[in-house]
């Protein structure tokens, strides 16, 4: 998720990231406004002013997307769902929430507030654009009104992963009482919309409008592949449902002490045991996790003098699971923290390790056997 993204600031406790693809959009929007929209609307504008207005509009487009995403995150918070971060990327923004809604009403409110906020912003900009006499301000606000109306309108299309798709999911969920049925229908609708956009894009290209056509087709491709990916993820979560950590974990209580050297770790634990990681235990308590990744920064010559506790992960807080933790929840924790393995504790005592590879293998096994 974070790959290729830059953290730019933190607002209301939510980290805001910008994906590098957004820089492309910034340049494209600035250019098309400075060379097309503004000179057409204001023929007396100097080139420098047109470019300045173009760049300002691109920044305010960014702010509009951010406000839309913040609306999702803040409503999620009032429904008890913590908002982790917002990433702005080529097609808009993505709010990442720490957990999924557990109620259809929450899903509905969190989804609908984004497009409503954009449409409200569009209305405000429109009113000010009409009221202001200054032609440059009016042109800028007119652009913002249009862009926010598009943002709100596009996101209301009832296909997952768009907000309208989430609204559809919540409605089906509420009516049938079945959350995954709701998602399946919303994803199906999203894929139809995606294919529709692709066909429309191709028709535009054939009709001679290559630029818009390709753009529309790419959006369509994005929509249908995002839906397919979500559905795959949900299917594998369903395959995991009912399974617990004890079903997949390796019962292996081997651990190392914090004061051991990295050389000892490699020669006596990792290589002989064919392991990539090991829990670190002090006074019977798991205090960290040492992985290949942690020791890769230690040069071979320094391995004898470097202690495990100096480079191990989880020094602030170790993420652990118990044998009874649902496997889907354990996998979520691994993905959220980018962990390859988690120590399994029973009554605080280390009894084994759960690796991401083992969870994935279990999913594939069940898939091949048509189980779950
Ligand atoms: Zn949205």
Coordinates of C-alpha atoms and ligand atoms in Angstrom, one line a residue:
X1 CA 0.0 0.0 0.0
X2 CA 2.8 2.4 1.0
X3 CA 5.0 1.5 -2.0
X4 CA 5.6 4.5 -4.1
X5 CA 3.8 6.8 -1.7
X6 CA 5.1 9.9 0.2
X7 CA 3.8 11.0 3.5
X8 CA 3.1 14.7 3.2
X9 CA 1.3 15.6 6.5
X10 CA -1.0 14.5 9.2
X11 CA -4.4 15.9 9.7
X12 CA -6.8 15.1 12.5
X13 CA -4.5 12.2 13.5
X14 CA -4.7 10.7 10.0
X15 CA -1.5 10.3 7.9
X16 CA -1.9 11.7 4.4
X17 CA 0.2 10.1 1.6
X18 CA 0.6 11.1 -2.0
X19 CA 1.3 8.3 -4.5
X20 CA 3.9 9.3 -7.1
X21 CA 1.3 8.8 -9.9
X22 CA -0.5 11.8 -8.5
X23 CA 2.5 14.0 -9.6
X24 CA 1.7 13.0 -13.2
X25 CA -1.8 14.1 -12.7
X26 CA -0.7 17.4 -11.2
X27 CA 1.5 18.1 -14.2
X28 CA -1.2 17.0 -16.7
X29 CA -4.0 19.1 -15.0
X30 CA -1.8 22.2 -14.7
X31 CA -0.8 21.9 -18.4
X32 CA -4.2 21.3 -19.7
X33 CA -5.7 24.2 -17.7
X34 CA -2.9 26.6 -18.5
X35 CA -3.0 25.8 -22.2
X36 CA -6.7 25.1 -22.7
X37 CA -9.3 26.0 -20.2
X38 CA -8.0 29.4 -18.8
X39 CA -6.8 31.0 -22.2
X40 CA -10.1 30.0 -23.7
X41 CA -12.1 31.5 -20.9
X42 CA -9.9 34.5 -20.3
X43 CA -8.3 35.6 -23.6
X44 CA -6.4 38.5 -22.0
X45 CA -4.6 36.3 -19.5
X46 CA -0.8 36.3 -19.7
X47 CA 0.9 33.0 -20.1
X48 CA 2.5 33.2 -16.6
X49 CA -0.9 34.0 -15.0
X50 CA -2.5 31.0 -16.9
X51 CA 0.2 28.6 -15.6
X52 CA -0.1 30.0 -12.1
X53 CA -3.9 29.6 -12.2
X54 CA -3.4 26.1 -13.6
X55 CA -1.1 25.1 -10.8
X56 CA -3.4 26.6 -8.2
X57 CA -6.4 24.7 -9.6
X58 CA -4.4 21.5 -9.6
X59 CA -3.6 22.0 -5.9
X60 CA -7.2 22.8 -5.1
X61 CA -8.3 19.6 -7.0
X62 CA -5.9 17.8 -4.7
X63 CA -7.6 19.6 -1.7
X64 CA -11.0 18.6 -3.0
X65 CA -10.1 14.9 -3.2
X66 CA -8.6 15.2 0.3
X67 CA -11.8 16.7 1.8
X68 CA -13.8 13.9 0.2
X69 CA -11.5 11.3 1.7
X70 CA -11.5 13.1 5.1
X71 CA -15.3 13.0 5.1
X72 CA -15.1 9.1 4.8
X73 CA -12.4 8.9 7.6
X74 CA -14.1 11.2 10.0
X75 CA -17.5 9.6 9.7
X76 CA -15.8 6.2 10.1
X77 CA -14.4 7.5 13.3
X78 CA -17.8 8.5 14.7
X79 CA -18.9 4.9 13.9
X80 CA -16.0 3.5 16.0
X81 CA -13.8 2.6 13.1
X82 CA -10.3 4.0 13.3
X83 CA -9.0 5.7 10.2
X84 CA -5.4 4.8 9.5
X85 CA -4.4 6.9 6.5
X86 CA -5.4 8.5 3.3
X87 CA -3.5 8.0 0.0
X88 CA -4.1 10.3 -2.9
X89 CA -3.3 8.6 -6.2
X90 CA -3.9 8.8 -9.9
X91 CA -7.7 8.2 -9.9
X92 CA -8.4 10.1 -6.7
X93 CA -8.0 8.9 -3.1
X94 CA -8.2 5.9 -0.9
X95 CA -9.0 6.0 2.8
X96 CA -7.7 3.1 4.6
X97 CA -9.6 2.1 7.7
X98 CA -8.2 -0.2 10.3
X99 CA -11.2 -2.5 10.3
X100 CA -14.2 -3.2 8.1
X101 CA -17.7 -2.0 9.1
X102 CA -19.5 -4.6 11.2
X103 CA -22.9 -3.0 10.5
X104 CA -24.6 -2.2 7.2
X105 CA -25.6 1.2 8.5
X106 CA -22.0 2.2 9.2
X107 CA -20.9 1.0 5.7
X108 CA -23.7 3.0 4.2
X109 CA -22.9 6.3 6.1
X110 CA -19.1 6.1 5.6
X111 CA -19.6 5.5 1.9
X112 CA -22.3 8.0 1.1
X113 CA -20.7 11.0 2.9
X114 CA -17.8 11.2 0.4
X115 CA -19.9 11.9 -2.7
X116 CA -22.3 14.1 -0.7
X117 CA -19.4 16.2 0.5
X118 CA -18.1 16.6 -3.0
X119 CA -21.5 17.6 -4.4
X120 CA -21.9 20.1 -1.5
X121 CA -18.5 21.6 -2.3
X122 CA -19.5 21.8 -6.0
X123 CA -22.6 23.7 -5.0
X124 CA -20.7 26.2 -2.8
X125 CA -18.1 26.8 -5.5
X126 CA -20.8 27.2 -8.1
X127 CA -22.6 29.8 -6.0
X128 CA -19.4 31.8 -5.4
X129 CA -18.4 31.5 -9.0
X130 CA -21.7 33.1 -10.0
X131 CA -21.6 35.7 -7.3
X132 CA -18.0 36.9 -7.8
X133 CA -17.3 39.6 -10.4
X134 CA -13.6 38.9 -10.7
X135 CA -13.3 36.8 -13.9
X136 CA -10.1 34.9 -12.8
X137 CA -11.7 33.9 -9.4
X138 CA -14.9 33.0 -11.1
X139 CA -13.1 30.8 -13.7
X140 CA -11.2 29.0 -10.9
X141 CA -14.3 28.4 -8.8
X142 CA -16.2 27.3 -11.9
X143 CA -13.5 24.7 -12.5
X144 CA -13.7 23.6 -8.9
X145 CA -17.4 23.3 -9.0
X146 CA -17.2 21.1 -12.1
X147 CA -14.4 18.9 -10.8
X148 CA -16.2 18.3 -7.4
X149 CA -19.5 17.6 -9.2
X150 CA -17.6 15.0 -11.3
X151 CA -15.9 13.6 -8.2
X152 CA -19.2 13.2 -6.4
X153 CA -21.1 12.0 -9.5
X154 CA -18.5 9.4 -10.6
X155 CA -18.2 8.0 -7.1
X156 CA -22.0 7.5 -6.9
X157 CA -21.9 4.9 -9.7
X158 CA -23.1 1.8 -7.9
X159 CA -20.2 -0.5 -8.6
X160 CA -17.5 -1.6 -6.1
X161 CA -14.9 -0.2 -5.3
X162 CA -16.6 3.1 -5.9
X163 CA -18.5 4.7 -3.0
X164 CA -21.8 4.0 -4.8
X165 CA -20.8 0.3 -4.9
X166 CA -20.2 0.4 -1.1
X167 CA -23.7 2.0 -0.7
X168 CA -25.2 -0.8 -2.9
X169 CA -23.3 -3.4 -0.8
X170 CA -24.7 -1.8 2.4
X171 CA -28.3 -1.8 1.1
X172 CA -28.1 -5.5 0.0
X173 CA -26.4 -6.3 3.3
X174 CA -29.2 -4.6 5.2
X175 CA -32.0 -6.2 3.2
X176 CA -30.6 -9.8 3.1
X177 CA -28.6 -9.7 6.4
X178 CA -25.6 -11.2 4.5
X179 CA -22.5 -8.9 4.2
X180 CA -20.7 -11.1 1.7
X181 CA -23.7 -11.4 -0.5
X182 CA -23.8 -7.6 -0.6
X183 CA -20.2 -7.4 -1.6
X184 CA -20.6 -10.0 -4.3
X185 CA -23.4 -8.1 -5.9
X186 CA -21.6 -4.7 -5.6
X187 CA -18.4 -6.2 -7.1
X188 CA -20.4 -7.8 -9.9
X189 CA -22.0 -4.4 -10.6
X190 CA -18.5 -2.7 -10.5
X191 CA -17.2 -5.2 -13.0
X192 CA -20.1 -4.5 -15.4
X193 CA -19.5 -0.7 -15.0
X194 CA -15.7 -1.3 -15.6
X195 CA -16.4 -3.3 -18.8
X196 CA -18.9 -0.6 -19.8
X197 CA -16.2 2.1 -19.5
X198 CA -13.7 -0.1 -21.5
X199 CA -16.2 -0.5 -24.3
X200 CA -17.0 3.2 -24.2
X201 CA -13.3 4.1 -24.2
X202 CA -12.6 1.9 -27.2
X203 CA -15.6 3.5 -29.0
X204 CA -14.1 6.9 -28.4
X205 CA -10.7 5.8 -29.7
X206 CA -12.4 4.4 -32.9
X207 CA -14.4 7.6 -33.2
X208 CA -11.1 9.6 -33.3
X209 CA -10.8 10.8 -29.7
X210 CA -7.8 8.7 -28.7
X211 CA -6.8 10.7 -25.5
X212 CA -10.2 10.6 -23.8
X213 CA -10.8 7.1 -25.1
X214 CA -7.7 5.7 -23.6
X215 CA -8.3 7.5 -20.4
X216 CA -11.8 6.1 -20.1
X217 CA -10.7 2.6 -20.9
X218 CA -8.0 2.7 -18.3
X219 CA -10.5 3.8 -15.7
X220 CA -12.7 0.9 -16.8
X221 CA -9.8 -1.6 -16.5
X222 CA -9.0 -0.2 -13.1
X223 CA -12.6 -0.6 -11.9
X224 CA -13.0 -4.2 -13.1
X225 CA -9.6 -5.4 -11.8
X226 CA -10.1 -3.7 -8.4
X227 CA -13.4 -5.5 -8.0
X228 CA -11.9 -8.8 -9.0
X229 CA -9.0 -8.4 -6.5
X230 CA -11.5 -7.6 -3.7
X231 CA -13.6 -10.6 -4.6
X232 CA -10.5 -12.9 -4.6
X233 CA -9.6 -11.5 -1.2
X234 CA -13.0 -12.0 0.2
X235 CA -13.1 -15.6 -1.2
X236 CA -9.8 -16.4 0.5
X237 CA -11.1 -14.9 3.7
X238 CA -14.1 -17.1 3.4
X239 CA -11.8 -20.1 2.9
X240 CA -10.1 -19.1 6.1
X241 CA -13.3 -18.6 8.1
X242 CA -13.8 -21.2 10.8
X243 CA -10.0 -21.8 10.8
X244 CA -7.9 -20.8 13.8
X245 CA -4.2 -20.2 14.3
X246 CA -3.8 -23.7 15.8
X247 CA -4.9 -25.3 12.5
X248 CA -1.9 -23.8 10.6
X249 CA 0.8 -22.9 13.1
X250 CA 4.1 -24.7 13.5
X251 CA 4.4 -26.1 17.0
X252 CA 7.9 -24.9 17.6
X253 CA 8.8 -23.2 20.9
X254 CA 12.4 -22.5 19.8
X255 CA 13.5 -19.0 20.8
X256 CA 16.6 -17.0 21.4
X257 CA 17.7 -14.7 24.2
X258 CA 18.1 -11.0 23.6
X259 CA 21.8 -11.0 24.5
X260 CA 22.8 -13.7 22.0
X261 CA 25.0 -12.6 19.1
X262 CA 23.7 -12.4 15.5
X263 CA 26.5 -14.9 14.6
X264 CA 25.0 -17.4 17.1
X265 CA 21.5 -16.8 15.8
X266 CA 22.6 -17.6 12.3
X267 CA 24.9 -20.6 13.0
X268 CA 22.9 -22.3 15.7
X269 CA 19.3 -21.4 15.0
X270 CA 18.5 -20.1 11.5
X271 CA 20.7 -22.4 9.3
X272 CA 20.3 -25.7 11.2
X273 CA 16.6 -25.2 11.7
X274 CA 16.0 -23.9 8.1
X275 CA 14.3 -20.8 9.7
X276 CA 13.9 -17.2 8.5
X277 CA 12.9 -15.8 11.8
X278 CA 12.9 -16.5 15.6
X279 CA 11.0 -15.1 18.6
X280 CA 13.2 -13.5 21.2
X281 CA 12.5 -14.4 24.8
X282 CA 13.5 -12.8 28.1
X283 CA 12.4 -14.1 31.5
X284 CA 9.8 -16.3 29.8
X285 CA 8.3 -13.4 27.9
X286 CA 8.4 -12.8 24.2
X287 CA 10.1 -9.4 23.8
X288 CA 10.7 -9.3 20.1
X289 CA 11.0 -11.0 16.8
X290 CA 14.3 -11.3 14.9
X291 CA 14.0 -11.9 11.1
X292 CA 16.3 -12.2 8.1
X293 CA 15.3 -8.7 7.2
X294 CA 16.5 -7.4 10.6
X295 CA 20.0 -9.0 10.3
X296 CA 20.6 -8.2 6.6
X297 CA 21.9 -4.8 7.6
X298 CA 24.6 -6.3 9.8
X299 CA 27.8 -6.9 7.8
X300 CA 29.3 -10.4 8.3
X301 CA 32.3 -9.0 10.2
X302 CA 30.0 -7.4 12.7
X303 CA 27.8 -10.4 13.3
X304 CA 29.8 -11.7 16.3
X305 CA 29.7 -8.4 18.1
X306 CA 26.1 -7.4 17.4
X307 CA 23.4 -8.6 19.8
X308 CA 20.0 -9.8 18.8
X309 CA 18.2 -7.2 20.9
X310 CA 20.0 -4.4 19.0
X311 CA 18.5 -5.2 15.7
X312 CA 15.3 -7.3 16.5
X313 CA 11.9 -6.0 15.5
X314 CA 9.0 -5.4 17.8
X315 CA 11.0 -3.6 20.5
X316 CA 8.1 -1.2 21.3
X317 CA 5.3 -3.8 21.1
X318 CA 5.4 -7.4 19.8
X319 CA 2.3 -8.4 17.8
X320 CA 1.3 -11.9 19.0
X321 CA -1.6 -14.3 18.4
X322 CA -3.0 -17.2 20.4
X323 CA -4.0 -20.6 19.1
X324 CA -7.6 -19.5 19.2
X325 CA -7.2 -16.3 17.2
X326 CA -9.2 -16.6 13.9
X327 CA -6.8 -17.2 11.0
X328 CA -8.4 -14.4 9.0
X329 CA -7.7 -11.9 11.8
X330 CA -4.1 -13.2 12.2
X331 CA -3.5 -12.7 8.5
X332 CA -5.0 -9.2 8.7
X333 CA -2.5 -8.4 11.5
X334 CA 0.4 -9.7 9.4
X335 CA -0.6 -7.7 6.4
X336 CA -1.2 -4.6 8.4
X337 CA 2.2 -4.7 10.0
X338 CA 4.0 -6.3 7.0
X339 CA 5.1 -9.3 9.2
X340 CA 6.1 -12.5 7.7
X341 CA 5.5 -14.4 10.9
X342 CA 3.9 -14.0 14.3
X343 CA 4.7 -15.8 17.6
X344 CA 1.9 -17.9 19.0
X345 CA 1.4 -17.6 22.7
X346 CA -0.7 -19.7 25.0
X347 CA -1.2 -18.1 28.4
X348 CA 1.8 -15.9 27.7
X349 CA 3.9 -19.0 26.9
X350 CA 5.5 -19.3 23.5
X351 CA 4.2 -22.5 21.8
X352 CA 4.8 -21.9 18.1
X353 CA 5.0 -19.6 15.1
X354 CA 2.5 -18.7 12.4
X355 CA 4.0 -17.8 9.0
X356 CA 2.4 -15.9 6.2
X357 CA 3.6 -18.6 3.8
X358 CA 1.8 -21.3 5.8
X359 CA -1.4 -19.3 5.8
X360 CA -1.2 -18.8 2.0
X361 CA -0.4 -22.4 1.4
X362 CA -3.5 -23.4 3.5
X363 CA -5.7 -21.1 1.3
X364 CA -4.2 -22.6 -1.9
X365 CA -4.7 -26.1 -0.6
X366 CA -8.4 -25.4 0.2
X367 CA -8.8 -23.8 -3.2
X368 CA -7.4 -26.8 -4.9
X369 CA -9.6 -29.2 -2.9
X370 CA -12.7 -27.0 -3.4
X371 CA -13.1 -26.6 0.3
X372 CA -14.6 -23.7 2.3
Ligands
LIG1 ZN1 -15.1 8.3 -1.7

